[in-house]
Amino acid sequence: VQLVESGGGLVQTGESLTLSCAASGFTLDDGAIGWFRQSPEKLREGVSCLSKDHGVTFLATAVKGRFTTSSDNAKTTVYLHMTNLQPEDTGTYSCAAVRGSSWCVYGMHYWGQGALVTVSS
């Protein structure tokens, strides 16, 4: 299984960005794919989780109303649509997949390498 993130970059406060997580060897039929983020000031935190059977099973309070997650029809690419980005959203965003579950709460089985998102004020 391989997960590859793309779409990171430098944006200004209030702008939007969409991250993509392209999965090979795994689809949402196999489980769930979530987004996590980490910055030097914070521990890694869960941002979202998407499953085939239950849809969006998690969306962090800090991003509700601003971020959404979705997949393509093939269920091999999961997107994180981020709007009204704020400086505190700065961090490395990684996607991860868990096999056999609709939730991203416990140990994820596969991780991508991460994509850096920087929001300037």
PDB file of C-alpha atoms in Angstrom:
ATOM      1  CA  VAL A   1       0.000   0.000   0.000  1.00  0.00           C
ATOM      2  CA  GLN A   2       1.252   3.446  -0.877  1.00  0.00           C
ATOM      3  CA  LEU A   3      -0.274   6.812  -0.028  1.00  0.00           C
ATOM      4  CA  VAL A   4       0.975   9.930  -1.779  1.00  0.00           C
ATOM      5  CA  GLU A   5      -0.131  13.419  -0.760  1.00  0.00           C
ATOM      6  CA  SER A   6      -0.053  16.407  -3.052  1.00  0.00           C
ATOM      7  CA  GLY A   7      -1.383  19.931  -3.184  1.00  0.00           C
ATOM      8  CA  GLY A   8       0.451  21.526  -0.288  1.00  0.00           C
ATOM      9  CA  GLY A   9       1.916  24.974  -0.556  1.00  0.00           C
ATOM     10  CA  LEU A  10       2.067  28.527   0.724  1.00  0.00           C
ATOM     11  CA  VAL A  11      -1.166  30.502   0.914  1.00  0.00           C
ATOM     12  CA  GLN A  12      -2.325  33.657   2.607  1.00  0.00           C
ATOM     13  CA  THR A  13      -4.851  33.884   5.393  1.00  0.00           C
ATOM     14  CA  GLY A  14      -8.375  33.363   4.129  1.00  0.00           C
ATOM     15  CA  GLU A  15      -7.368  31.477   1.001  1.00  0.00           C
ATOM     16  CA  SER A  16      -8.248  27.914   0.047  1.00  0.00           C
ATOM     17  CA  LEU A  17      -6.266  24.801  -0.766  1.00  0.00           C
ATOM     18  CA  THR A  18      -7.131  21.222  -1.630  1.00  0.00           C
ATOM     19  CA  LEU A  19      -4.890  18.335  -0.671  1.00  0.00           C
ATOM     20  CA  SER A  20      -5.044  14.993  -2.456  1.00  0.00           C
ATOM     21  CA  CYS A  21      -4.151  11.575  -1.124  1.00  0.00           C
ATOM     22  CA  ALA A  22      -3.674   9.057  -3.900  1.00  0.00           C
ATOM     23  CA  ALA A  23      -3.781   5.480  -2.669  1.00  0.00           C
ATOM     24  CA  SER A  24      -2.428   2.450  -4.430  1.00  0.00           C
ATOM     25  CA  GLY A  25      -3.179  -1.002  -3.120  1.00  0.00           C
ATOM     26  CA  PHE A  26      -6.010   0.392  -0.973  1.00  0.00           C
ATOM     27  CA  THR A  27      -9.462   1.839  -1.567  1.00  0.00           C
ATOM     28  CA  LEU A  28     -12.235   3.001   0.700  1.00  0.00           C
ATOM     29  CA  ASP A  29     -13.779  -0.423   0.148  1.00  0.00           C
ATOM     30  CA  ASP A  30     -10.973  -1.689   2.374  1.00  0.00           C
ATOM     31  CA  GLY A  31     -11.451   0.731   5.252  1.00  0.00           C
ATOM     32  CA  ALA A  32     -11.055   4.427   5.971  1.00  0.00           C
ATOM     33  CA  ILE A  33      -8.655   7.177   5.039  1.00  0.00           C
ATOM     34  CA  GLY A  34      -7.986  10.091   7.320  1.00  0.00           C
ATOM     35  CA  TRP A  35      -6.023  13.312   7.354  1.00  0.00           C
ATOM     36  CA  PHE A  36      -3.727  14.275  10.206  1.00  0.00           C
ATOM     37  CA  ARG A  37      -1.600  17.341  10.745  1.00  0.00           C
ATOM     38  CA  GLN A  38       1.407  18.238  12.844  1.00  0.00           C
ATOM     39  CA  SER A  39       3.376  21.381  13.487  1.00  0.00           C
ATOM     40  CA  PRO A  40       6.456  22.032  15.630  1.00  0.00           C
ATOM     41  CA  GLU A  41       4.232  23.602  18.281  1.00  0.00           C
ATOM     42  CA  LYS A  42       1.590  20.888  18.415  1.00  0.00           C
ATOM     43  CA  LEU A  43       1.300  17.154  18.669  1.00  0.00           C
ATOM     44  CA  ARG A  44      -0.129  15.340  15.697  1.00  0.00           C
ATOM     45  CA  GLU A  45      -3.880  15.740  15.569  1.00  0.00           C
ATOM     46  CA  GLY A  46      -6.601  14.139  13.540  1.00  0.00           C
ATOM     47  CA  VAL A  47      -8.298  16.385  11.031  1.00  0.00           C
ATOM     48  CA  SER A  48     -10.783  14.171   9.223  1.00  0.00           C
ATOM     49  CA  CYS A  49     -11.765  10.610   8.488  1.00  0.00           C
ATOM     50  CA  LEU A  50     -13.713   9.246   5.546  1.00  0.00           C
ATOM     51  CA  SER A  51     -15.141   5.787   5.045  1.00  0.00           C
ATOM     52  CA  LYS A  52     -17.243   4.213   2.343  1.00  0.00           C
ATOM     53  CA  ASP A  53     -19.937   2.883   4.629  1.00  0.00           C
ATOM     54  CA  HIS A  54     -20.329   5.809   7.038  1.00  0.00           C
ATOM     55  CA  GLY A  55     -19.113   8.808   5.070  1.00  0.00           C
ATOM     56  CA  VAL A  56     -17.278  11.426   7.120  1.00  0.00           C
ATOM     57  CA  THR A  57     -16.796   9.818  10.521  1.00  0.00           C
ATOM     58  CA  PHE A  58     -14.644  12.560  11.997  1.00  0.00           C
ATOM     59  CA  LEU A  59     -13.963  16.235  11.437  1.00  0.00           C
ATOM     60  CA  ALA A  60     -11.927  18.138  13.993  1.00  0.00           C
ATOM     61  CA  THR A  61     -13.747  20.915  15.826  1.00  0.00           C
ATOM     62  CA  ALA A  62     -11.089  23.417  14.794  1.00  0.00           C
ATOM     63  CA  VAL A  63     -11.823  22.883  11.108  1.00  0.00           C
ATOM     64  CA  LYS A  64     -15.593  22.354  11.080  1.00  0.00           C
ATOM     65  CA  GLY A  65     -17.256  24.762   8.706  1.00  0.00           C
ATOM     66  CA  ARG A  66     -13.983  25.315   6.844  1.00  0.00           C
ATOM     67  CA  PHE A  67     -12.641  21.884   5.805  1.00  0.00           C
ATOM     68  CA  THR A  68     -14.394  19.020   4.096  1.00  0.00           C
ATOM     69  CA  THR A  69     -13.201  15.652   2.855  1.00  0.00           C
ATOM     70  CA  SER A  70     -14.345  13.613  -0.111  1.00  0.00           C
ATOM     71  CA  SER A  71     -13.171  10.949  -2.502  1.00  0.00           C
ATOM     72  CA  ASP A  72     -13.187  10.317  -6.209  1.00  0.00           C
ATOM     73  CA  ASN A  73     -15.572   7.797  -7.746  1.00  0.00           C
ATOM     74  CA  ALA A  74     -12.920   5.110  -7.771  1.00  0.00           C
ATOM     75  CA  LYS A  75     -12.439   5.631  -4.006  1.00  0.00           C
ATOM     76  CA  THR A  76      -8.686   5.626  -4.454  1.00  0.00           C
ATOM     77  CA  THR A  77      -8.088   9.348  -3.968  1.00  0.00           C
ATOM     78  CA  VAL A  78      -9.248  11.236  -0.895  1.00  0.00           C
ATOM     79  CA  TYR A  79      -9.309  15.005  -0.840  1.00  0.00           C
ATOM     80  CA  LEU A  80      -9.118  17.524   1.952  1.00  0.00           C
ATOM     81  CA  HIS A  81     -10.764  20.739   0.845  1.00  0.00           C
ATOM     82  CA  MET A  82      -9.584  23.587   3.039  1.00  0.00           C
ATOM     83  CA  THR A  83     -11.147  27.028   2.964  1.00  0.00           C
ATOM     84  CA  ASN A  84     -10.616  30.201   4.978  1.00  0.00           C
ATOM     85  CA  LEU A  85      -7.195  28.983   6.004  1.00  0.00           C
ATOM     86  CA  GLN A  86      -5.672  30.518   9.119  1.00  0.00           C
ATOM     87  CA  PRO A  87      -2.062  30.679  10.312  1.00  0.00           C
ATOM     88  CA  GLU A  88      -2.842  28.061  12.957  1.00  0.00           C
ATOM     89  CA  ASP A  89      -3.627  25.614  10.143  1.00  0.00           C
ATOM     90  CA  THR A  90       0.042  25.626   9.199  1.00  0.00           C
ATOM     91  CA  GLY A  91       1.623  22.218   9.430  1.00  0.00           C
ATOM     92  CA  THR A  92       2.498  18.995   7.708  1.00  0.00           C
ATOM     93  CA  TYR A  93      -0.629  17.205   6.572  1.00  0.00           C
ATOM     94  CA  SER A  94      -0.444  13.455   6.205  1.00  0.00           C
ATOM     95  CA  CYS A  95      -3.040  11.005   5.039  1.00  0.00           C
ATOM     96  CA  ALA A  96      -3.303   7.586   6.583  1.00  0.00           C
ATOM     97  CA  ALA A  97      -5.370   4.487   5.962  1.00  0.00           C
ATOM     98  CA  VAL A  98      -6.827   1.933   8.301  1.00  0.00           C
ATOM     99  CA  ARG A  99      -7.939  -1.439   7.041  1.00  0.00           C
ATOM    100  CA  GLY A 100     -11.213  -2.953   8.171  1.00  0.00           C
ATOM    101  CA  SER A 101     -12.621   0.045  10.030  1.00  0.00           C
ATOM    102  CA  SER A 102     -14.707   3.121   9.322  1.00  0.00           C
ATOM    103  CA  TRP A 103     -12.971   5.164  11.992  1.00  0.00           C
ATOM    104  CA  CYS A 104      -9.494   6.647  12.209  1.00  0.00           C
ATOM    105  CA  VAL A 105      -9.303   6.623  16.001  1.00  0.00           C
ATOM    106  CA  TYR A 106      -7.001   3.715  16.595  1.00  0.00           C
ATOM    107  CA  GLY A 107      -3.788   2.657  14.926  1.00  0.00           C
ATOM    108  CA  MET A 108      -3.611   3.549  11.279  1.00  0.00           C
ATOM    109  CA  HIS A 109      -1.963   0.920   9.132  1.00  0.00           C
ATOM    110  CA  TYR A 110      -0.462   3.014   6.349  1.00  0.00           C
ATOM    111  CA  TRP A 111       0.883   6.560   6.172  1.00  0.00           C
ATOM    112  CA  GLY A 112       1.846   8.972   3.459  1.00  0.00           C
ATOM    113  CA  GLN A 113       4.961  11.092   3.552  1.00  0.00           C
ATOM    114  CA  GLY A 114       3.144  14.343   4.272  1.00  0.00           C
ATOM    115  CA  ALA A 115       2.531  17.636   2.508  1.00  0.00           C
ATOM    116  CA  LEU A 116       3.490  20.995   3.973  1.00  0.00           C
ATOM    117  CA  VAL A 117       0.833  23.678   4.221  1.00  0.00           C
ATOM    118  CA  THR A 118       1.961  27.140   5.237  1.00  0.00           C
ATOM    119  CA  VAL A 119      -0.544  29.901   5.869  1.00  0.00           C
ATOM    120  CA  SER A 120       0.957  33.359   6.063  1.00  0.00           C
ATOM    121  CA  SER A 121      -0.700  36.129   8.043  1.00  0.00           C
TER     122      SER A 121
END
